[in-house]
Short mmCIF file of C-alpha atoms (C1' of nucleotides) in Angstrom, two decimals:
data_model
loop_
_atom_site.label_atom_id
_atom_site.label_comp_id
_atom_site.label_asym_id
_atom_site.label_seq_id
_atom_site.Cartn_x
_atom_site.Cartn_y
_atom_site.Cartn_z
CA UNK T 1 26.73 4.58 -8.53
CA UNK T 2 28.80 2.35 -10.35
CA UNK T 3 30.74 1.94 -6.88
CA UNK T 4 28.10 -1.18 -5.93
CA UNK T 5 29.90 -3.29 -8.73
CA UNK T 6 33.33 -1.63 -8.90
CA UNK T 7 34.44 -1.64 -6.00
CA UNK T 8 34.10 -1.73 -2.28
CA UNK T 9 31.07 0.67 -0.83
CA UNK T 10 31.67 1.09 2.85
CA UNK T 11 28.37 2.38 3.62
CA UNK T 12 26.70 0.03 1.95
CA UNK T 13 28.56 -3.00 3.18
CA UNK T 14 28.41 -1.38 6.83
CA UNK T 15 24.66 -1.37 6.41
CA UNK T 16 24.29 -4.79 5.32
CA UNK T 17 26.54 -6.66 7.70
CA UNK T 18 24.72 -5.39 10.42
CA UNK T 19 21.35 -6.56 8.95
CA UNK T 20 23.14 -9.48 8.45
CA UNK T 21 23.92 -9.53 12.47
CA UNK T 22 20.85 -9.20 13.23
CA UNK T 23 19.80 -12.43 11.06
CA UNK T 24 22.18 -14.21 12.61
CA UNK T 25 21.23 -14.15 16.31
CA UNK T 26 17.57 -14.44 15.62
CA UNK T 27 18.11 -17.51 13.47
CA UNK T 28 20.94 -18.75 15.90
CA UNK T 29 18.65 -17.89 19.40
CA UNK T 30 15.75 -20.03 17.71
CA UNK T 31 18.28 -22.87 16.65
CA UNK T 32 20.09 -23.35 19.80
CA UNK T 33 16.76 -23.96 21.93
CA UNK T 34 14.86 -25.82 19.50
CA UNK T 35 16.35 -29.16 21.11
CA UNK T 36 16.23 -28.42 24.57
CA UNK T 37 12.79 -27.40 24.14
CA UNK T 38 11.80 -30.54 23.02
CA UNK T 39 13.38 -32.32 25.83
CA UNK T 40 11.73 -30.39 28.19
CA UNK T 41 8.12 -30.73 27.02
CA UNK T 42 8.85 -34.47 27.43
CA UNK T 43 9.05 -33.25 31.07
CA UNK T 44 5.95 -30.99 31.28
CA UNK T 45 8.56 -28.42 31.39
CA UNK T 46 9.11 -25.24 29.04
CA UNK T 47 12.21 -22.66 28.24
CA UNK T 48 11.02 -20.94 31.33
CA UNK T 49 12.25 -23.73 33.88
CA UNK T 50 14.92 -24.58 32.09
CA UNK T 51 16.46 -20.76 32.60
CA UNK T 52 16.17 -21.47 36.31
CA UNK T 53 17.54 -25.30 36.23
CA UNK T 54 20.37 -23.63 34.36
CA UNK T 55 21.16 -20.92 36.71
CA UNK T 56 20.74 -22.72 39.72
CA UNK T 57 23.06 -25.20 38.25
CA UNK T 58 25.83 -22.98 37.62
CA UNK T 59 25.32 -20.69 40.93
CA UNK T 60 24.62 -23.18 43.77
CA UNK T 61 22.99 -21.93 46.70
CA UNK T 62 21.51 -18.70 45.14
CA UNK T 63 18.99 -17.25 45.89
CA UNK T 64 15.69 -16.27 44.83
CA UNK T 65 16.32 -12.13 44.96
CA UNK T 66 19.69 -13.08 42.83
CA UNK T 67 17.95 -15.50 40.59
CA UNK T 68 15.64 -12.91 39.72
CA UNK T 69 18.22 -10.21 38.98
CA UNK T 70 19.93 -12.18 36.49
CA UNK T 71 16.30 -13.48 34.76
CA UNK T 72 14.86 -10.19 34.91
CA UNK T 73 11.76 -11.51 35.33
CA UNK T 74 8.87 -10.28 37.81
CA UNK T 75 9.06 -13.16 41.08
CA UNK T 76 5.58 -13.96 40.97
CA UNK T 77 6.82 -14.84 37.24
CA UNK T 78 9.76 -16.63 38.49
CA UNK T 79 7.28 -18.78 41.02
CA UNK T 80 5.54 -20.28 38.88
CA UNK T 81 8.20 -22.55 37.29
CA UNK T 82 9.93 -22.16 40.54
CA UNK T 83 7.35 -23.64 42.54
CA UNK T 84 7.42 -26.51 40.11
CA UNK T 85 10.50 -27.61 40.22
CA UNK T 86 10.65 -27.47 43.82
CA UNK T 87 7.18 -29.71 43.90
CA UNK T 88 8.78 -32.19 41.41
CA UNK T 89 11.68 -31.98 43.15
CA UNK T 90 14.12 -30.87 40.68
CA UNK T 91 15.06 -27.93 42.69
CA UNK T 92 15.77 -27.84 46.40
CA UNK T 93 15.06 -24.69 48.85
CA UNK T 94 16.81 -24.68 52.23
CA UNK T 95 16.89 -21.61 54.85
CA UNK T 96 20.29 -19.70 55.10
CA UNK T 97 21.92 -19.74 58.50
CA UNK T 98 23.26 -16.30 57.88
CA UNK T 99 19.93 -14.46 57.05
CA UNK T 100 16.91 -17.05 58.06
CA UNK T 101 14.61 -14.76 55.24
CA UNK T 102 16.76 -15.89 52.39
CA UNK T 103 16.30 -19.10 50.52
CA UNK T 104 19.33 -20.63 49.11
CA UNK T 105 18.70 -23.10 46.13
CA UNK T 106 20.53 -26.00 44.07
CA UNK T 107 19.56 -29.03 42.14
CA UNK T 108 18.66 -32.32 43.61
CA UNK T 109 19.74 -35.20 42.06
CA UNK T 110 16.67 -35.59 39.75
CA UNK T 111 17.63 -31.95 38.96
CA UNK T 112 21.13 -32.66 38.16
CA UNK T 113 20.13 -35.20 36.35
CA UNK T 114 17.76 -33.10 33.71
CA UNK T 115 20.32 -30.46 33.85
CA UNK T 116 23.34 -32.63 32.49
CA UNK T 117 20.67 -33.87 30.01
CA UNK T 118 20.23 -30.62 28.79
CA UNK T 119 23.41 -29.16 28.52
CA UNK T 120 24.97 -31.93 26.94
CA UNK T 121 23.15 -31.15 24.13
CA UNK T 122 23.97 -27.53 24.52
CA UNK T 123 27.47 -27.88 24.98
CA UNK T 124 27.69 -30.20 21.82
CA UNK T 125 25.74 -28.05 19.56
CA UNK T 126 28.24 -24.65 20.60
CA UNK T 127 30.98 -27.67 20.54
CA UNK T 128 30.75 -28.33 17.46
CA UNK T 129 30.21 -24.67 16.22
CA UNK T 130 33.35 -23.93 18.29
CA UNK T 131 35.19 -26.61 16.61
CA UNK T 132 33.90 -25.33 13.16
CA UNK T 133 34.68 -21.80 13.35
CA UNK T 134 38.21 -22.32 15.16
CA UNK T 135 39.90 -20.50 17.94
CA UNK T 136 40.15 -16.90 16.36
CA UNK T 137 36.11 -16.82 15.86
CA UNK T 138 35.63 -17.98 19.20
CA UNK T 139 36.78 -15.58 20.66
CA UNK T 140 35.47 -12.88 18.19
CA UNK T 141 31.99 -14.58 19.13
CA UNK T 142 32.48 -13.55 22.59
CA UNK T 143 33.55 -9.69 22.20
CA UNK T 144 30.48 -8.76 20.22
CA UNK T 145 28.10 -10.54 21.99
CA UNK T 146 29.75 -8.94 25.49
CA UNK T 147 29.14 -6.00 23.63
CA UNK T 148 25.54 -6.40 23.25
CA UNK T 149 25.21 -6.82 26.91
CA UNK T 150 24.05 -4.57 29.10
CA UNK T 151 26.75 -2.95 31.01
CA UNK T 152 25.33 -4.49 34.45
CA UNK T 153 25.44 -8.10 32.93
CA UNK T 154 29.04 -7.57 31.38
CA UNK T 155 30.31 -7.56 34.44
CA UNK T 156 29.31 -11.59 35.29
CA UNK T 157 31.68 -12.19 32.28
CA UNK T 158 34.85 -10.21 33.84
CA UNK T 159 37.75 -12.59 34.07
CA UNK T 160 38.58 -13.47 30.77
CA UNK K 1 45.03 -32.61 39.67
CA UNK K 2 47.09 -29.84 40.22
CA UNK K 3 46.66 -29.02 36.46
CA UNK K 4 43.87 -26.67 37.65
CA UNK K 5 46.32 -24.47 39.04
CA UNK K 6 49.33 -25.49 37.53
CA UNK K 7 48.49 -25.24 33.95
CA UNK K 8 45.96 -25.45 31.33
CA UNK K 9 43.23 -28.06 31.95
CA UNK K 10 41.88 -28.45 28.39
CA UNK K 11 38.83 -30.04 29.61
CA UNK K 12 38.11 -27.83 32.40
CA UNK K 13 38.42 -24.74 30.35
CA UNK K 14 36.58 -25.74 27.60
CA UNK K 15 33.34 -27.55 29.11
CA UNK K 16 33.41 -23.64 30.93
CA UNK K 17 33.91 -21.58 27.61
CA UNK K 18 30.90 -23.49 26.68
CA UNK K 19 29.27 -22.73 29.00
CA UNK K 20 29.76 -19.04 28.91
CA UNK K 21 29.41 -19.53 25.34
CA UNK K 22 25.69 -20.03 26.13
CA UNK K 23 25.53 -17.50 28.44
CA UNK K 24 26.86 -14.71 26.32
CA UNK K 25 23.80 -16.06 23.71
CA UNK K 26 21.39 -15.79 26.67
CA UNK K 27 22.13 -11.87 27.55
CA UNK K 28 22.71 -10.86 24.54
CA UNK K 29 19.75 -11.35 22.92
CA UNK K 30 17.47 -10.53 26.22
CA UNK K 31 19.20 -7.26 25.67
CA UNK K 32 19.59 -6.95 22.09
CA UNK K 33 15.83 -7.14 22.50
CA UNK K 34 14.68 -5.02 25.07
CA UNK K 35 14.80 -1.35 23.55
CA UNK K 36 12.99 -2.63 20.60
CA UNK K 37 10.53 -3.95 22.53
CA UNK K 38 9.48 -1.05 24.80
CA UNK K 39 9.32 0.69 21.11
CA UNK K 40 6.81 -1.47 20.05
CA UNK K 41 4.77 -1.43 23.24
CA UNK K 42 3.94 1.94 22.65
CA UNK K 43 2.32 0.67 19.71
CA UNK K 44 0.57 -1.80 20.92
CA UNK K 45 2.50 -4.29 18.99
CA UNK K 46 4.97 -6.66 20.18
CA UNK K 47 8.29 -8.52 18.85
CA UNK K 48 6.04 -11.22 17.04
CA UNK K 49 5.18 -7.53 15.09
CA UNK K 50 8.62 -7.00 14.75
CA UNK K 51 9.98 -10.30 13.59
CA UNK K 52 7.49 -9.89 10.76
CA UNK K 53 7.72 -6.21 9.42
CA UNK K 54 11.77 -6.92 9.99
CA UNK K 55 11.76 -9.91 7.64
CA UNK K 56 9.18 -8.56 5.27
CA UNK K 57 11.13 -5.20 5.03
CA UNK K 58 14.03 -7.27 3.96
CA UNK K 59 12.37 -9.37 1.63
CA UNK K 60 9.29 -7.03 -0.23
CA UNK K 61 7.46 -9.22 -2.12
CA UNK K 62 7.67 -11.99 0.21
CA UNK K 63 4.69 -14.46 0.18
CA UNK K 64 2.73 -15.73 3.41
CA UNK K 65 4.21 -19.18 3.16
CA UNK K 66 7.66 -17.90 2.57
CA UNK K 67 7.30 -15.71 5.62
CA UNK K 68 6.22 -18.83 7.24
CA UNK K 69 8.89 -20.73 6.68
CA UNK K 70 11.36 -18.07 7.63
CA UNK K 71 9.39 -18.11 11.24
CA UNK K 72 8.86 -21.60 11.86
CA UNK K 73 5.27 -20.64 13.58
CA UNK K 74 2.01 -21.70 12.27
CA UNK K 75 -0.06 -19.56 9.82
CA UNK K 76 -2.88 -19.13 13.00
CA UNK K 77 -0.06 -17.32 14.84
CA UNK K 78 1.39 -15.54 11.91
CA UNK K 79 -2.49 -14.31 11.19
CA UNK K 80 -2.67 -13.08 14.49
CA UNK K 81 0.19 -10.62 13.94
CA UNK K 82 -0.09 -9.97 10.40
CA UNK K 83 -3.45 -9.38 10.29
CA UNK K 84 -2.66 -6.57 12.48
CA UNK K 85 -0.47 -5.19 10.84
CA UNK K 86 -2.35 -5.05 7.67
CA UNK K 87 -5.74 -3.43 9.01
CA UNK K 88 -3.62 -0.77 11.01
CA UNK K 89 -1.84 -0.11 7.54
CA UNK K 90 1.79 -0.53 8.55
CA UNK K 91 1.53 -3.79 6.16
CA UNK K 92 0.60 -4.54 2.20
CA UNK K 93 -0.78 -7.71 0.80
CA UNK K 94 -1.49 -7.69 -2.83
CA UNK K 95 -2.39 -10.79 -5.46
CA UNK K 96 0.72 -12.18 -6.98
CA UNK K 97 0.00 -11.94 -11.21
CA UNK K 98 1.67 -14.96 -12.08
CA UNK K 99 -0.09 -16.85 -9.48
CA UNK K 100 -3.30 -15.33 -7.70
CA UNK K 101 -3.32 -17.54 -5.01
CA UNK K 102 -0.45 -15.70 -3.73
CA UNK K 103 -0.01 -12.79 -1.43
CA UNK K 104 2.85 -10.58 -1.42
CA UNK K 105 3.78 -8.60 1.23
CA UNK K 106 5.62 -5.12 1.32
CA UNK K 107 5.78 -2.32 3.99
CA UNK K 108 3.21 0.76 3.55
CA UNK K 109 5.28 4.01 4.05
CA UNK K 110 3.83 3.78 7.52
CA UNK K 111 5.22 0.58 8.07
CA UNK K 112 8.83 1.44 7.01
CA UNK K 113 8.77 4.29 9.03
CA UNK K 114 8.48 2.21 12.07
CA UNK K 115 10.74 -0.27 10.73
CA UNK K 116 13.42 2.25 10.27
CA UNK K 117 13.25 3.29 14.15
CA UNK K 118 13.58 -0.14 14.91
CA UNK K 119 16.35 -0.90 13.07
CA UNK K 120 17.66 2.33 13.86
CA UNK K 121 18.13 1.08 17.46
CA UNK K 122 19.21 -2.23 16.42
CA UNK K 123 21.97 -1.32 13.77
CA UNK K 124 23.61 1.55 16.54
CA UNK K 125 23.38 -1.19 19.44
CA UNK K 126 24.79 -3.81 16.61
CA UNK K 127 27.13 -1.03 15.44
CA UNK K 128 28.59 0.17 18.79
CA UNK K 129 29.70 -3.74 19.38
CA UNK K 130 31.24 -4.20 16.21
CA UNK K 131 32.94 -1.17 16.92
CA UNK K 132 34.47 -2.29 20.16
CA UNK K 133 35.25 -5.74 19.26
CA UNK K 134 36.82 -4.96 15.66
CA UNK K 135 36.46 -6.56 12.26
CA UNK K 136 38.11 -10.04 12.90
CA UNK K 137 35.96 -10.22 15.61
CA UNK K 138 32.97 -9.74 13.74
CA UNK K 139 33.80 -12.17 11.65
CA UNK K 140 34.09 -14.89 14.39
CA UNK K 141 31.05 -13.92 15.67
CA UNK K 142 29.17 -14.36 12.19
CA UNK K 143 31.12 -17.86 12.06
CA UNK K 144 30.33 -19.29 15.13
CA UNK K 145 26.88 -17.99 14.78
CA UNK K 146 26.68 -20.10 11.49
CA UNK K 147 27.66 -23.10 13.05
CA UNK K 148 24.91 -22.73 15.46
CA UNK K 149 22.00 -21.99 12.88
CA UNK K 150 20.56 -25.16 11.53
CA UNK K 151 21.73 -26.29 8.12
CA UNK K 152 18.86 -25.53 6.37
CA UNK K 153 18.68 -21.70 7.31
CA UNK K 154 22.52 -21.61 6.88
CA UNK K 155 21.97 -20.95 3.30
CA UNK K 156 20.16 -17.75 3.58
CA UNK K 157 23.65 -16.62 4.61
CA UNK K 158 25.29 -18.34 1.91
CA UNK K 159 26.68 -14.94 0.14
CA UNK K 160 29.77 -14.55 2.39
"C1'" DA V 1 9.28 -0.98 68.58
"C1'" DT V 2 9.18 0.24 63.95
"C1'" DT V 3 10.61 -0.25 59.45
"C1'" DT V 4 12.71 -2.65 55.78
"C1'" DT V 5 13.83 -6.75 53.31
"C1'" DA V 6 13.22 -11.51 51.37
"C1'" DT V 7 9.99 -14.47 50.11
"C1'" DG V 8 5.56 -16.34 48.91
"C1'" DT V 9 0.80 -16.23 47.21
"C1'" DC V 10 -3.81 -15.07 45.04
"C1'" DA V 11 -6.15 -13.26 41.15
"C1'" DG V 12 -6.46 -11.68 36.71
"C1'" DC V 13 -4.63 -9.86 32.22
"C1'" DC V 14 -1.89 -10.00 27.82
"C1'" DA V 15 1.14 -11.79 24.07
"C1'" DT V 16 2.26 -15.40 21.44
"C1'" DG V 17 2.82 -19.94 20.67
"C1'" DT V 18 0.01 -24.54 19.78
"C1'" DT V 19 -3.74 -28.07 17.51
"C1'" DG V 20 -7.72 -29.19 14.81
"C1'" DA V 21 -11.34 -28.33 11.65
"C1'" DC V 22 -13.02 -26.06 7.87
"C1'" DT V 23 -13.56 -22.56 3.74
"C1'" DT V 24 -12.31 -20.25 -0.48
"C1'" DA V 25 -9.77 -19.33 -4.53
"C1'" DT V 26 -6.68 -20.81 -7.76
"C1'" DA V 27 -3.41 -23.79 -10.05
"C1'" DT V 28 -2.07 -28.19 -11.79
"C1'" DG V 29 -2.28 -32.83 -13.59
"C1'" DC V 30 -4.78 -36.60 -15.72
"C1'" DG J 1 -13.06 -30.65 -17.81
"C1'" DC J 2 -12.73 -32.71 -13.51
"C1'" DA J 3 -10.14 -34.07 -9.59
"C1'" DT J 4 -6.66 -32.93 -6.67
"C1'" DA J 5 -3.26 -30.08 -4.60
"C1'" DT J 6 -1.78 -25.70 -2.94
"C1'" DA J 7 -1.98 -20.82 -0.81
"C1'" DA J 8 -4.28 -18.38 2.21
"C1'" DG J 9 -7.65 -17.24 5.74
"C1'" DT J 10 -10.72 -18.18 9.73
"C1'" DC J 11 -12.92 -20.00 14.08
"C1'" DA J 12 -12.32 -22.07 18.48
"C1'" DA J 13 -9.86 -23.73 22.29
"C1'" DC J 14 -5.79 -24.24 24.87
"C1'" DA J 15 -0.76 -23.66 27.03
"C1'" DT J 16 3.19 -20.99 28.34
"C1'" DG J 17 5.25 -17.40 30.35
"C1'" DG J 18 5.44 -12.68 30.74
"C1'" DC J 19 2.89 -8.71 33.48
"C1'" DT J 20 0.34 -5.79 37.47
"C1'" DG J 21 -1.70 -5.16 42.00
"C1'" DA J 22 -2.64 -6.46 46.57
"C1'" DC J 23 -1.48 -8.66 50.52
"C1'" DA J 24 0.89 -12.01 54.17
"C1'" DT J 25 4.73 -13.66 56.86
"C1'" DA J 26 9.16 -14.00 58.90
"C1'" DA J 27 13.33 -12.10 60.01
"C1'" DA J 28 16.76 -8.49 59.90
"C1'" DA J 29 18.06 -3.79 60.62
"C1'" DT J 30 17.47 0.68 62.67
#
DNA sequence: ATTTTATGTCAGCCATGTTGACTTATATGC
DNA sequence: GCATATAAGTCAACATGGCTGACATAAAAT
């Protein structure tokens, strides 16, 4: 009993980093979009396109089957902002040669162009968290959060 | 240009540890989220629920505006959910005595029951990667999560 | 030739956010 | 004590982004 002000309870201090943990991505999660989401309603466009800008970005010439594994969303889902940002022309669609069925997809210009937009202001905001935290906590960051991912999704962080 | 293969590229590495800095914040909490959620389904409730019997767990006693401020959502939305949760008794709002304009909120028993399976599953998910990664990196993961919360929620950490 | 796969589309439902307007009870300040 | 401010609740309407189910088309695979 008198352990809470003596001295170190492990069980107790277990139980109330993790709660802490928990805090801490929920408050960080809301934080870290708050920005881009504001951006993006400028555009007519919510978190949901944005997702799909961001993946397209980073995996040129994807496709839609692919896009929709790593979303995990349903693809009538996925059309919606899909369809959008094809319409607006953010995104682009052209036929494989390979296999005619599959659509491969990247950013246009205009698309490239929201897309740097965004993630500048991603990439300062982790930036500067980076900066604050230091190497050490960097890559601490990244160990627990790998280990919140699903097994199937660890696997698109392999090389390091 | 040969630095890319050559040697370090300090820019190059970094703009892409950002990026999978963002990444590992995307998956994670997708799947920090998901067995929590089909939980709640079986309910009938959903994470908005959650959000609120998780932050009114932690803080009994909380008022509505408090509560508010922790979820940066309007009080129509917040009614929604809490309203809910009060009529199906999982949720208890009584006057405040020192001023009767407040309510107070605290869990019934039902509503710590469910709160405990939740954070049952979130604590041995939580647990498991804490476990793998080891203390320092738990410790860079609560720092670089810091950095990323907004200043004004920061505080609620402030203890450590 | 048949079946499977990749994609797209229509229609409707649900959860959870939003704004705006308004009410009620209570506290606070002049 | 009266006027104003605050805490909470409510009604209505709307947007976003998930979901299911059903179905269509083109092309690949068997």
């Amino acid at each position: 009993m008198a352990d809470i002000k003596s001295g170190p309870n492990p069980l107790f201090l277990r139980e109330d980093q993790l709660y802490e943990g928990m805090e801490l991505l929920f408050f960080a999660y809301r934080d870290f979009t708050a920005e881009c989401d504001a951006i993006l309603a400028t555009y007519g466009f919510g978190r949901a396109h944005h997702r799909v800008i961001y993946f397209v970005a980073r995996n040129p010439g994807i496709s839609v089957a692919e896009l929709l594994a790593i979303l995990r969303i349903t693809k009538q889902s996925l059309s919606r902002v899909l369809g959008q940002l094809v319409r607006e022309n953010y995104i682009e669609s052209r036929q494989s040669g390979k296999d005619r069925r599959r659509r491969l997809l990247s950013l246009t210009d205009q698309g490239q162009e929201l897309e740097q937009r965004l993630s500048t202001v991603h990439r300062a905001l982790l930036a500067r968290a980076y900066r604050e935290a230091g190497a050490e906590s960097v890559d601490g960051y990244r160990q627990v959060l790998l280990g919140i991912i699903d097994e199937t999704d660890r696997k698109r962080f392999a090389k390091g």
